JSON list of C-alpha atoms and ligand atoms in Angstrom, two decimals:
[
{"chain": "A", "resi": 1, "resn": "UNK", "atom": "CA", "xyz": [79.49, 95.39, 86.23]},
{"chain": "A", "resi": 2, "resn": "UNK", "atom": "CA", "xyz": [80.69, 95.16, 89.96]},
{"chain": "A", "resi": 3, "resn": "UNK", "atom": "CA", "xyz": [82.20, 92.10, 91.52]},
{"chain": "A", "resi": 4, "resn": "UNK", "atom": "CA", "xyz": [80.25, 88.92, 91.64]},
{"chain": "A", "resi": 5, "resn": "UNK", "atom": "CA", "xyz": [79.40, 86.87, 94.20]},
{"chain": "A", "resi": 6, "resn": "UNK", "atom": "CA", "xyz": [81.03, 84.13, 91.68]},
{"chain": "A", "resi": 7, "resn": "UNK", "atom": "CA", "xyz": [83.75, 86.43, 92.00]},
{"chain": "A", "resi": 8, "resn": "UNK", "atom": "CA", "xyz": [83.85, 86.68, 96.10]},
{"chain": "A", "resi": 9, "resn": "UNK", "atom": "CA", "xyz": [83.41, 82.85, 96.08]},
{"chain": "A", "resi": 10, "resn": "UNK", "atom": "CA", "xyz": [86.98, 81.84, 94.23]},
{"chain": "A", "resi": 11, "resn": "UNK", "atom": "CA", "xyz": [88.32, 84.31, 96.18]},
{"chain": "A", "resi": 12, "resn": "UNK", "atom": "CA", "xyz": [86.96, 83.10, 99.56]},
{"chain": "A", "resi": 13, "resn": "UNK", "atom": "CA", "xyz": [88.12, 79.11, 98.69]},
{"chain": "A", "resi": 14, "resn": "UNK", "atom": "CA", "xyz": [91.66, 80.08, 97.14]},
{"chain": "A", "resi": 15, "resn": "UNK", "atom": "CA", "xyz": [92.49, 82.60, 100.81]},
{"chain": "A", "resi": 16, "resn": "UNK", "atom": "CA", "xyz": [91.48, 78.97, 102.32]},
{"chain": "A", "resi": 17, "resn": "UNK", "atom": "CA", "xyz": [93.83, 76.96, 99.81]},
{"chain": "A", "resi": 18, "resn": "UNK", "atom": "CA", "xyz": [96.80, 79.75, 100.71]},
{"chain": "A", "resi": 19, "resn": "UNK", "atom": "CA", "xyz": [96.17, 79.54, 104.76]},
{"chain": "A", "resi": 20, "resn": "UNK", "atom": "CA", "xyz": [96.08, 75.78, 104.53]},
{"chain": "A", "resi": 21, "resn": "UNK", "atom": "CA", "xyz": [99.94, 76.08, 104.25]},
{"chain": "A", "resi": 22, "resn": "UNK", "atom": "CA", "xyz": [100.77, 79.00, 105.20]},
{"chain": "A", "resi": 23, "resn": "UNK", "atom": "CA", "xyz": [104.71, 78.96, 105.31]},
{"chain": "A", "resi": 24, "resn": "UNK", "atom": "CA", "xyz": [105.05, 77.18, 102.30]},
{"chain": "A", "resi": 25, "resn": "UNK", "atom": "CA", "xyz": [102.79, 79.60, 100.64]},
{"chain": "A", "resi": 26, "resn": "UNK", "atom": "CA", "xyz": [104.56, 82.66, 102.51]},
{"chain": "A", "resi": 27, "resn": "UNK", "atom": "CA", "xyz": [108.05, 81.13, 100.69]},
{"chain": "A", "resi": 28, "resn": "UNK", "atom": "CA", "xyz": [106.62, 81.27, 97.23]},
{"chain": "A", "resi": 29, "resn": "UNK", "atom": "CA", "xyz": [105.73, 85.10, 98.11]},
{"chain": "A", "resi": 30, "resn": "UNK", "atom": "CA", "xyz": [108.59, 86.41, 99.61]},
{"chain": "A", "resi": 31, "resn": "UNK", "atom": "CA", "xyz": [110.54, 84.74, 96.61]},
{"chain": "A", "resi": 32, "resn": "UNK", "atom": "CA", "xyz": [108.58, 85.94, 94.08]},
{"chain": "A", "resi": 33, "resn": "UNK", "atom": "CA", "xyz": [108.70, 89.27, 95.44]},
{"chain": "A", "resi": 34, "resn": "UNK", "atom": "CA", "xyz": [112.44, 89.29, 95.72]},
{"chain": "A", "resi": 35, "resn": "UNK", "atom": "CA", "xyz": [113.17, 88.17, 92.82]},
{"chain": "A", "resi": 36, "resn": "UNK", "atom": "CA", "xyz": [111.99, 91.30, 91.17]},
{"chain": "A", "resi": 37, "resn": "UNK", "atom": "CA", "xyz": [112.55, 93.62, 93.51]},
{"chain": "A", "resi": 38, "resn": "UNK", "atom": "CA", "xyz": [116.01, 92.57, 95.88]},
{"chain": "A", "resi": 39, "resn": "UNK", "atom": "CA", "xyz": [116.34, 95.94, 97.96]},
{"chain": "A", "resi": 40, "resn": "UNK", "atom": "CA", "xyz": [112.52, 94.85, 99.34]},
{"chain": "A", "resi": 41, "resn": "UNK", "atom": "CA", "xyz": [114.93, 93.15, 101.62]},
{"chain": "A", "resi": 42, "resn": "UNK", "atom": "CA", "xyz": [115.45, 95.97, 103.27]},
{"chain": "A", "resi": 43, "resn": "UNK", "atom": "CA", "xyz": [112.38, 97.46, 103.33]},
{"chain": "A", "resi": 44, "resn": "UNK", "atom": "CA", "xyz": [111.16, 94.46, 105.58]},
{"chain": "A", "resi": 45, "resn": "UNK", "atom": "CA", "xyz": [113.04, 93.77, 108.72]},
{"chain": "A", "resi": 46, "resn": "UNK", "atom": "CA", "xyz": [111.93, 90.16, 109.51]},
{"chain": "A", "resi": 47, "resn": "UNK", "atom": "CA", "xyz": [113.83, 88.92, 105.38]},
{"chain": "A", "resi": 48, "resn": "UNK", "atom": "CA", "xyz": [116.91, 90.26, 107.24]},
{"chain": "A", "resi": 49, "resn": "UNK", "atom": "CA", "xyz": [118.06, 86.38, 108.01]},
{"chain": "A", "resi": 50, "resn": "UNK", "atom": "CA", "xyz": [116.40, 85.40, 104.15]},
{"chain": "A", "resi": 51, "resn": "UNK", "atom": "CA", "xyz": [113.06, 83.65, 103.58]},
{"chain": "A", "resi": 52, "resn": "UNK", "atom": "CA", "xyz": [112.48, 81.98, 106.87]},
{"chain": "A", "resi": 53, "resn": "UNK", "atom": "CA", "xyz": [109.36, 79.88, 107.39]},
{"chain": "A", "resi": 54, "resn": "UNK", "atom": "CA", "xyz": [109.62, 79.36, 110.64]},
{"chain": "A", "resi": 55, "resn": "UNK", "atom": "CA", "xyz": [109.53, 83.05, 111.39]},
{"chain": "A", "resi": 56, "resn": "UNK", "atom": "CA", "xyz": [106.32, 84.56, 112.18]},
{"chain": "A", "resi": 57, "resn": "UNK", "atom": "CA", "xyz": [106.65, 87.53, 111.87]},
{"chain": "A", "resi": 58, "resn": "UNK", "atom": "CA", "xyz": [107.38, 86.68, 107.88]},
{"chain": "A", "resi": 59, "resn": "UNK", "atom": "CA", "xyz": [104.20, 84.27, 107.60]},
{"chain": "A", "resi": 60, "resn": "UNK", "atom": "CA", "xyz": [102.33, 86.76, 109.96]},
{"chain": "A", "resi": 61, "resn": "UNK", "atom": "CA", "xyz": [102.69, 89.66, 107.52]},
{"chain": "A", "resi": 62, "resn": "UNK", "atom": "CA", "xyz": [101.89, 87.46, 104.31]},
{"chain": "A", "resi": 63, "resn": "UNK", "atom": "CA", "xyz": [98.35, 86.18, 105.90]},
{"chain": "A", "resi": 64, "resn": "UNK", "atom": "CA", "xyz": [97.57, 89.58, 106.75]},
{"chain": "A", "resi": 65, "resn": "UNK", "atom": "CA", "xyz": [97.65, 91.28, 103.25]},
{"chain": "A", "resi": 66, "resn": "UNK", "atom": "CA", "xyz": [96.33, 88.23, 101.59]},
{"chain": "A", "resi": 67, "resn": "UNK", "atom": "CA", "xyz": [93.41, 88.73, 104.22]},
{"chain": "A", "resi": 68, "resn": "UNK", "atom": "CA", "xyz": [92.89, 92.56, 103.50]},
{"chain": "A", "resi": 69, "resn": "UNK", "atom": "CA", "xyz": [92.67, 91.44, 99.71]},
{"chain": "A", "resi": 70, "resn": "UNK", "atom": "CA", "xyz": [90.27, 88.88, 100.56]},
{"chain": "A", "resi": 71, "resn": "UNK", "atom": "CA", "xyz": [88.57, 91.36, 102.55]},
{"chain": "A", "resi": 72, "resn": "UNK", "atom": "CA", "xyz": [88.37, 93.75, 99.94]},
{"chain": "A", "resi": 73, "resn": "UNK", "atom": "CA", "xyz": [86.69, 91.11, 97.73]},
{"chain": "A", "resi": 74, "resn": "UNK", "atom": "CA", "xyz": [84.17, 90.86, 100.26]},
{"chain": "A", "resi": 75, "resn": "UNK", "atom": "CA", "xyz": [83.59, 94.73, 100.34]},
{"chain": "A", "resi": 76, "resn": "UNK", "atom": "CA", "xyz": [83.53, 94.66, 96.94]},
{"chain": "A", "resi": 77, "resn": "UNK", "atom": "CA", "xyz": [80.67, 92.17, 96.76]},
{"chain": "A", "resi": 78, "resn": "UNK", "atom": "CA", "xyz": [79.07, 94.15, 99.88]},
{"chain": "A", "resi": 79, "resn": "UNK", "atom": "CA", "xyz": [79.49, 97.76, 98.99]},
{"chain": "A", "resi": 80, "resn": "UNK", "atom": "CA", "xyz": [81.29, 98.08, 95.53]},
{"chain": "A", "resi": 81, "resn": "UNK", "atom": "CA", "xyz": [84.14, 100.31, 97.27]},
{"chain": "A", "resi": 82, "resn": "UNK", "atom": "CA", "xyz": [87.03, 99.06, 99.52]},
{"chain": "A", "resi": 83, "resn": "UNK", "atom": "CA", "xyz": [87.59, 101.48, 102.43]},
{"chain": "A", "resi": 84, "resn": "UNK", "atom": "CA", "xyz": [90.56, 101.17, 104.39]},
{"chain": "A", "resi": 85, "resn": "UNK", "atom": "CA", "xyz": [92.02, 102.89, 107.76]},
{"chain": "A", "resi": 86, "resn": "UNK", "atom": "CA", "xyz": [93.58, 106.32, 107.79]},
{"chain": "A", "resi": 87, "resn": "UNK", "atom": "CA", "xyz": [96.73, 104.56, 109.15]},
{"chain": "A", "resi": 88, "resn": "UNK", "atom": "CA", "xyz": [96.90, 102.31, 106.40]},
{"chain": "A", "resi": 89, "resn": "UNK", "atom": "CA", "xyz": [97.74, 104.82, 104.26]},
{"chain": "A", "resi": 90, "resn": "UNK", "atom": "CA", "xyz": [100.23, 106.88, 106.09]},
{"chain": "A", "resi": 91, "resn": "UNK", "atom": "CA", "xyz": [102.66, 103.68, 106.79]},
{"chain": "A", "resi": 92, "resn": "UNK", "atom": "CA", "xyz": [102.93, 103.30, 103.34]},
{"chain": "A", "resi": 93, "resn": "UNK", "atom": "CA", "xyz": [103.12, 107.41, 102.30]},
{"chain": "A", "resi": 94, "resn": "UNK", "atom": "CA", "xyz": [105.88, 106.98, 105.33]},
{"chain": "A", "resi": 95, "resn": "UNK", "atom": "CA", "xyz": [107.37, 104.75, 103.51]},
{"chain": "A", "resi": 96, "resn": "UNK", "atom": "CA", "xyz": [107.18, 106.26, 99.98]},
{"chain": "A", "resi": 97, "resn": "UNK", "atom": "CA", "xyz": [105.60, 102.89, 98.53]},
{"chain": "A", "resi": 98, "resn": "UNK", "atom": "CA", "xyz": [105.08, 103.54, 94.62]},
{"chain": "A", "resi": 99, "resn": "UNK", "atom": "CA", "xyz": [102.97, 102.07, 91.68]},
{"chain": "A", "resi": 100, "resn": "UNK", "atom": "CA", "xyz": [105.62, 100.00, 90.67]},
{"chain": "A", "resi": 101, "resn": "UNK", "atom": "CA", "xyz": [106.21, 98.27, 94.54]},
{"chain": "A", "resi": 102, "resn": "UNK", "atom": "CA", "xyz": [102.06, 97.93, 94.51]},
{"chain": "A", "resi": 103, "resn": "UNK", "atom": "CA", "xyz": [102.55, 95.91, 90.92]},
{"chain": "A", "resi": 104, "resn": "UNK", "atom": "CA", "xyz": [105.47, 93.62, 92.44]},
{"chain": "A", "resi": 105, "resn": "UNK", "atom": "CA", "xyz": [103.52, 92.68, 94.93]},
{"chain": "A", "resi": 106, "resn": "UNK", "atom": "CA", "xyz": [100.57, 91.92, 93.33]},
{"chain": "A", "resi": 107, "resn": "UNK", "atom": "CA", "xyz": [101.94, 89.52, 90.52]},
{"chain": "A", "resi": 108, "resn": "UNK", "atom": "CA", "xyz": [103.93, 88.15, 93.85]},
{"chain": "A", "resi": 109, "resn": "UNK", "atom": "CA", "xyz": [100.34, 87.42, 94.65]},
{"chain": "A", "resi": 110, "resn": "UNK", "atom": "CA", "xyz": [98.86, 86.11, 91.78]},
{"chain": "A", "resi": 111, "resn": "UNK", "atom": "CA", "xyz": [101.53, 83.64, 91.50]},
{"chain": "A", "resi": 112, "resn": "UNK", "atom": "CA", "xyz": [101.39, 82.46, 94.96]},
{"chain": "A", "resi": 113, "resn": "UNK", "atom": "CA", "xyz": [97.37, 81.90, 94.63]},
{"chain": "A", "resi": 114, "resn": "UNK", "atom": "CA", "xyz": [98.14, 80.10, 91.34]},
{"chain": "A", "resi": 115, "resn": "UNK", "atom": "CA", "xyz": [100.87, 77.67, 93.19]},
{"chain": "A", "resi": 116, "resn": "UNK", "atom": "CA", "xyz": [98.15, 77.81, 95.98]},
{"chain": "A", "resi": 117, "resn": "UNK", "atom": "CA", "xyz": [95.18, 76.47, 94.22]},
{"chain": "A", "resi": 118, "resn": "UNK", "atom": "CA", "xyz": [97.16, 73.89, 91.89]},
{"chain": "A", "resi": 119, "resn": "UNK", "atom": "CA", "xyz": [94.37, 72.71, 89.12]},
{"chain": "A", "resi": 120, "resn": "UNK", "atom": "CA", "xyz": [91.78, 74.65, 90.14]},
{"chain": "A", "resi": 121, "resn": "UNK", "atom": "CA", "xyz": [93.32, 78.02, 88.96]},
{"chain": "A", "resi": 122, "resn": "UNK", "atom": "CA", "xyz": [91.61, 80.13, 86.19]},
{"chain": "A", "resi": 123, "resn": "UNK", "atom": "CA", "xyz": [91.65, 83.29, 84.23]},
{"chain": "A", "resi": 124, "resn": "UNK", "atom": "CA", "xyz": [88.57, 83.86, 85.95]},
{"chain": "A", "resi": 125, "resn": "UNK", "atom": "CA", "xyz": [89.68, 83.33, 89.70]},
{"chain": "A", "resi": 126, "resn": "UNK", "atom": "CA", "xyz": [93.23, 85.26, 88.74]},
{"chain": "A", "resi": 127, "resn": "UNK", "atom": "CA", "xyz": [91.12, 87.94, 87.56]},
{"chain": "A", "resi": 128, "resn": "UNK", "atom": "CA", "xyz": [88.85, 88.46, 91.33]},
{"chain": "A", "resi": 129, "resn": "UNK", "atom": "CA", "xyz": [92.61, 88.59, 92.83]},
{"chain": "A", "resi": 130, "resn": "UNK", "atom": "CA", "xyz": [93.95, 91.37, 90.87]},
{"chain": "A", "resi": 131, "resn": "UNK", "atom": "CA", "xyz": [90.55, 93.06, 91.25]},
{"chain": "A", "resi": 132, "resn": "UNK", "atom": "CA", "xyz": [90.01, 92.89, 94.74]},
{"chain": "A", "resi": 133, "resn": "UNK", "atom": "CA", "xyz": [93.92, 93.61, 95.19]},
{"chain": "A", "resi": 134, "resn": "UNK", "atom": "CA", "xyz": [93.56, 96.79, 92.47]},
{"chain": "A", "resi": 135, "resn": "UNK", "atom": "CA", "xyz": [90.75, 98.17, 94.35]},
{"chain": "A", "resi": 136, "resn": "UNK", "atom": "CA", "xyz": [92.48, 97.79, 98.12]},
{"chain": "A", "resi": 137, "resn": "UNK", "atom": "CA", "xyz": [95.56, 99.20, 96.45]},
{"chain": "A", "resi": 138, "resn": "UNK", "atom": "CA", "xyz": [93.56, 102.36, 95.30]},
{"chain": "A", "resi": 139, "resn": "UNK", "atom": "CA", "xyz": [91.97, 102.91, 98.70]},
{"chain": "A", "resi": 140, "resn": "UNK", "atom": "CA", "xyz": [95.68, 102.53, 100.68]},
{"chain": "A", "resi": 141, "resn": "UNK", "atom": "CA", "xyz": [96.81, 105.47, 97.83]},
{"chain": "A", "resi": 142, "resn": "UNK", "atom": "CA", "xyz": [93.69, 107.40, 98.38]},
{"chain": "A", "resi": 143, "resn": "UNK", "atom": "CA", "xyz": [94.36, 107.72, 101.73]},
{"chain": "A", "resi": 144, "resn": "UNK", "atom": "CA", "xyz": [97.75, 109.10, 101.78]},
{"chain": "A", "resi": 145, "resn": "UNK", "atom": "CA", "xyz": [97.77, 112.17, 103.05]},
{"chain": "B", "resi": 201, "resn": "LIG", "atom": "C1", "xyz": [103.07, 97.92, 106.39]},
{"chain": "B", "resi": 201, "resn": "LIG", "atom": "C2", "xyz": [99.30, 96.07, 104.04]},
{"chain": "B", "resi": 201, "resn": "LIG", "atom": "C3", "xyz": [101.46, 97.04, 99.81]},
{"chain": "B", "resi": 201, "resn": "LIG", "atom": "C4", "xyz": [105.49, 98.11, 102.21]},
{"chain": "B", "resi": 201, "resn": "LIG", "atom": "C5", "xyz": [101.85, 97.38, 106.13]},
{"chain": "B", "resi": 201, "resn": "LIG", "atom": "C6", "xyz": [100.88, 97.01, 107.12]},
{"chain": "B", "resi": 201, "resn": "LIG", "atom": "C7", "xyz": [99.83, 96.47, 106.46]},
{"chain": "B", "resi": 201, "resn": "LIG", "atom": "C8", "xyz": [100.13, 96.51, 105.05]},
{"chain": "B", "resi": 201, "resn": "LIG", "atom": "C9", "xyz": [98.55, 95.91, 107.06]},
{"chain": "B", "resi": 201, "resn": "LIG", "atom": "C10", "xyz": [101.01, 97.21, 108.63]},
{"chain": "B", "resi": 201, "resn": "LIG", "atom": "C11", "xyz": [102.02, 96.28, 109.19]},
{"chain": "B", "resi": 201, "resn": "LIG", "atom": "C12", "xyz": [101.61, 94.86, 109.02]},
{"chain": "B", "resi": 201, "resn": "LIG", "atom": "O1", "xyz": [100.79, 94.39, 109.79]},
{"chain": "B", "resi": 201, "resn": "LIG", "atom": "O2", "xyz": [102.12, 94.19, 108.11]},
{"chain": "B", "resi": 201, "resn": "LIG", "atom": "C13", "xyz": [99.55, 96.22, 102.68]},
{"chain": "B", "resi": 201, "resn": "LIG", "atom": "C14", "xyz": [98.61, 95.89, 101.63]},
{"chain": "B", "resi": 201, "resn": "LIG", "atom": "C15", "xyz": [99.21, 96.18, 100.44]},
{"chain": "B", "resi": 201, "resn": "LIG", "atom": "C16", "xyz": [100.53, 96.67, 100.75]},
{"chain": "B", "resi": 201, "resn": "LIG", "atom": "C17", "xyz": [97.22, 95.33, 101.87]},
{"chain": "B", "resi": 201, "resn": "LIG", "atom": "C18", "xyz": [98.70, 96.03, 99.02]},
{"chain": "B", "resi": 201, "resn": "LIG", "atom": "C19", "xyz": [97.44, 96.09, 98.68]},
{"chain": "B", "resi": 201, "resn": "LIG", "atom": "C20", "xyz": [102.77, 97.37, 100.09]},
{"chain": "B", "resi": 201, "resn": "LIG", "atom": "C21", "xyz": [103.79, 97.55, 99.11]},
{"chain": "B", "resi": 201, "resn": "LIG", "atom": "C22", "xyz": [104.94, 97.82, 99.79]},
{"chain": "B", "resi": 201, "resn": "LIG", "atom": "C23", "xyz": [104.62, 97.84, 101.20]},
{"chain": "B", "resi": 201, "resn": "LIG", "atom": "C24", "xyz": [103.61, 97.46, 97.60]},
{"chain": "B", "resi": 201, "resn": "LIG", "atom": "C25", "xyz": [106.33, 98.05, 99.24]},
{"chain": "B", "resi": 201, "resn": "LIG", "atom": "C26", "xyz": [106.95, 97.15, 98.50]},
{"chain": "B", "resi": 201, "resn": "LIG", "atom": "C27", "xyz": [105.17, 98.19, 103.54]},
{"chain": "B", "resi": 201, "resn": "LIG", "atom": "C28", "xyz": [106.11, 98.58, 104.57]},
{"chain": "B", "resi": 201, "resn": "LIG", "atom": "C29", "xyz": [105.42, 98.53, 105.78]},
{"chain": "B", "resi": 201, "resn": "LIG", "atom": "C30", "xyz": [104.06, 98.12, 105.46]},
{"chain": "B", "resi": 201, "resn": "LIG", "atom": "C31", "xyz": [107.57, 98.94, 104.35]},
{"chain": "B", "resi": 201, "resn": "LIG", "atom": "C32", "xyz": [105.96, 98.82, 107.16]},
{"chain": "B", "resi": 201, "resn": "LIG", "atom": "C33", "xyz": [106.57, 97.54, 107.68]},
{"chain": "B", "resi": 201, "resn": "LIG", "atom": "C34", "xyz": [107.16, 97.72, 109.04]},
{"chain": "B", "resi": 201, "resn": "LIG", "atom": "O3", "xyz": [108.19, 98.35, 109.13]},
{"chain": "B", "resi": 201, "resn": "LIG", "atom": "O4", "xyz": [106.56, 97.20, 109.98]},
{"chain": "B", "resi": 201, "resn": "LIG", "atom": "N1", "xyz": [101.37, 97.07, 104.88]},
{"chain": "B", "resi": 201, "resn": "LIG", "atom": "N2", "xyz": [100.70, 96.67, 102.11]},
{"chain": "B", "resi": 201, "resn": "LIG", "atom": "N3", "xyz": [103.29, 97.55, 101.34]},
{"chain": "B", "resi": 201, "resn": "LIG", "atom": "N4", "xyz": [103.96, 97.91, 104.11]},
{"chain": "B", "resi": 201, "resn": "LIG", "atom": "FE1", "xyz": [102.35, 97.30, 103.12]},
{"chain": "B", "resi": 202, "resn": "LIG", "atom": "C1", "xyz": [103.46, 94.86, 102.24]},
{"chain": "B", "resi": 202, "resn": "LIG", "atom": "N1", "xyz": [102.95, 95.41, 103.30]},
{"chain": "B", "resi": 202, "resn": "LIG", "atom": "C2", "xyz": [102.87, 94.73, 104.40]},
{"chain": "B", "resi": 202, "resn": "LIG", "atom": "C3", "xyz": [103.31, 93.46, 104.51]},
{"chain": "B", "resi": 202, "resn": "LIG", "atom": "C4", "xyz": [103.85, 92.87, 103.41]},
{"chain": "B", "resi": 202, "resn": "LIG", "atom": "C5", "xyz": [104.32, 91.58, 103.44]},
{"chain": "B", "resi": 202, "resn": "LIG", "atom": "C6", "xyz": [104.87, 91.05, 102.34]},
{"chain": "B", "resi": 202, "resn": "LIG", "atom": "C7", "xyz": [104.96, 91.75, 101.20]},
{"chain": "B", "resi": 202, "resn": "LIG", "atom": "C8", "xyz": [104.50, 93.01, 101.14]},
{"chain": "B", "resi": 202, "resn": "LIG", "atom": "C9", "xyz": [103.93, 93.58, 102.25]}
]
């Protein structure tokens, strides 16, 4: 049991595929997520003027919870556990953020690393995502207060 470093290692090379073009790779996300859930729209203020890659703030966002999930995978590796801040947790209590929201977004990231990665996507490196992403989701519920 526990997550490989096998595990760590596709996750660590496909963040790198996904940064490598970052606003293309932030469009795929956004879209994906919006496509199953519209009224995320308003939930986010900077897909007020639609999927824009050209604004930061939208590409910003995206590399910073594909990092925490490649974090995660690192913690995993590290520690088994995923611990994340107090205030991590609140923002989303604040905002009432539910199972189903946490599972939009994470097939909106599966499909992005897929489109990421091109050929070298497998069950196997699909599987580390949803792991590491599973296991950060837990710790952001656990710490609602
Ligand atoms: C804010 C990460 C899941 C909705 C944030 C912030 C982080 C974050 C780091 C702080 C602001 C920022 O820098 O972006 C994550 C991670 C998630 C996750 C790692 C999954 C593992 C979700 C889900 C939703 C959601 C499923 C709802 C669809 C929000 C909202 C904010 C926020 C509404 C506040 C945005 C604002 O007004 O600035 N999230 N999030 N998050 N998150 Fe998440
Ligand atoms: C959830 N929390 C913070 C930022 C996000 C960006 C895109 C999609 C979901 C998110």
């Amino acid at each position: 049991g526990g997550f490989t470093e096998k595990q760590e290692a596709l996750v660590n090379s496909s963040w790198e595929a996904f940064k490598a073009n970052l606003p293309q790779h932030s469009v795929v996300f956004y879209t994906a997520i919006l496509e199953k859930a519209p009224e995320a729209k308003n939930l986010f203020s900077f897909l007020a003027n639609g999927v824009d890659p050209n604004n930061p703030a939208l590409t910003g966002h995206a590399e910073k919870l594909f990092g925490l999930t490649r974090a995660s995978a690192v913690q995993l590796r590290a520690k088994g556990v995923v611990v994340v801040d107090a205030a991590l947790g609140s923002i989303h209590a604040q905002k009432s953020v539910n199972d189903a929201q946490f599972l939009v977004v994470k097939e909106a990231v599966l499909k992005t690393i897929k489109v990421a990665v091109g050929d070298k996507w497998s069950d196997e490196l699909s599987i580390a995502w949803e792991v590491a992403y599973d296991e950060l989701a837990a710790a952001i519920k656990k710490a609602y207060p």
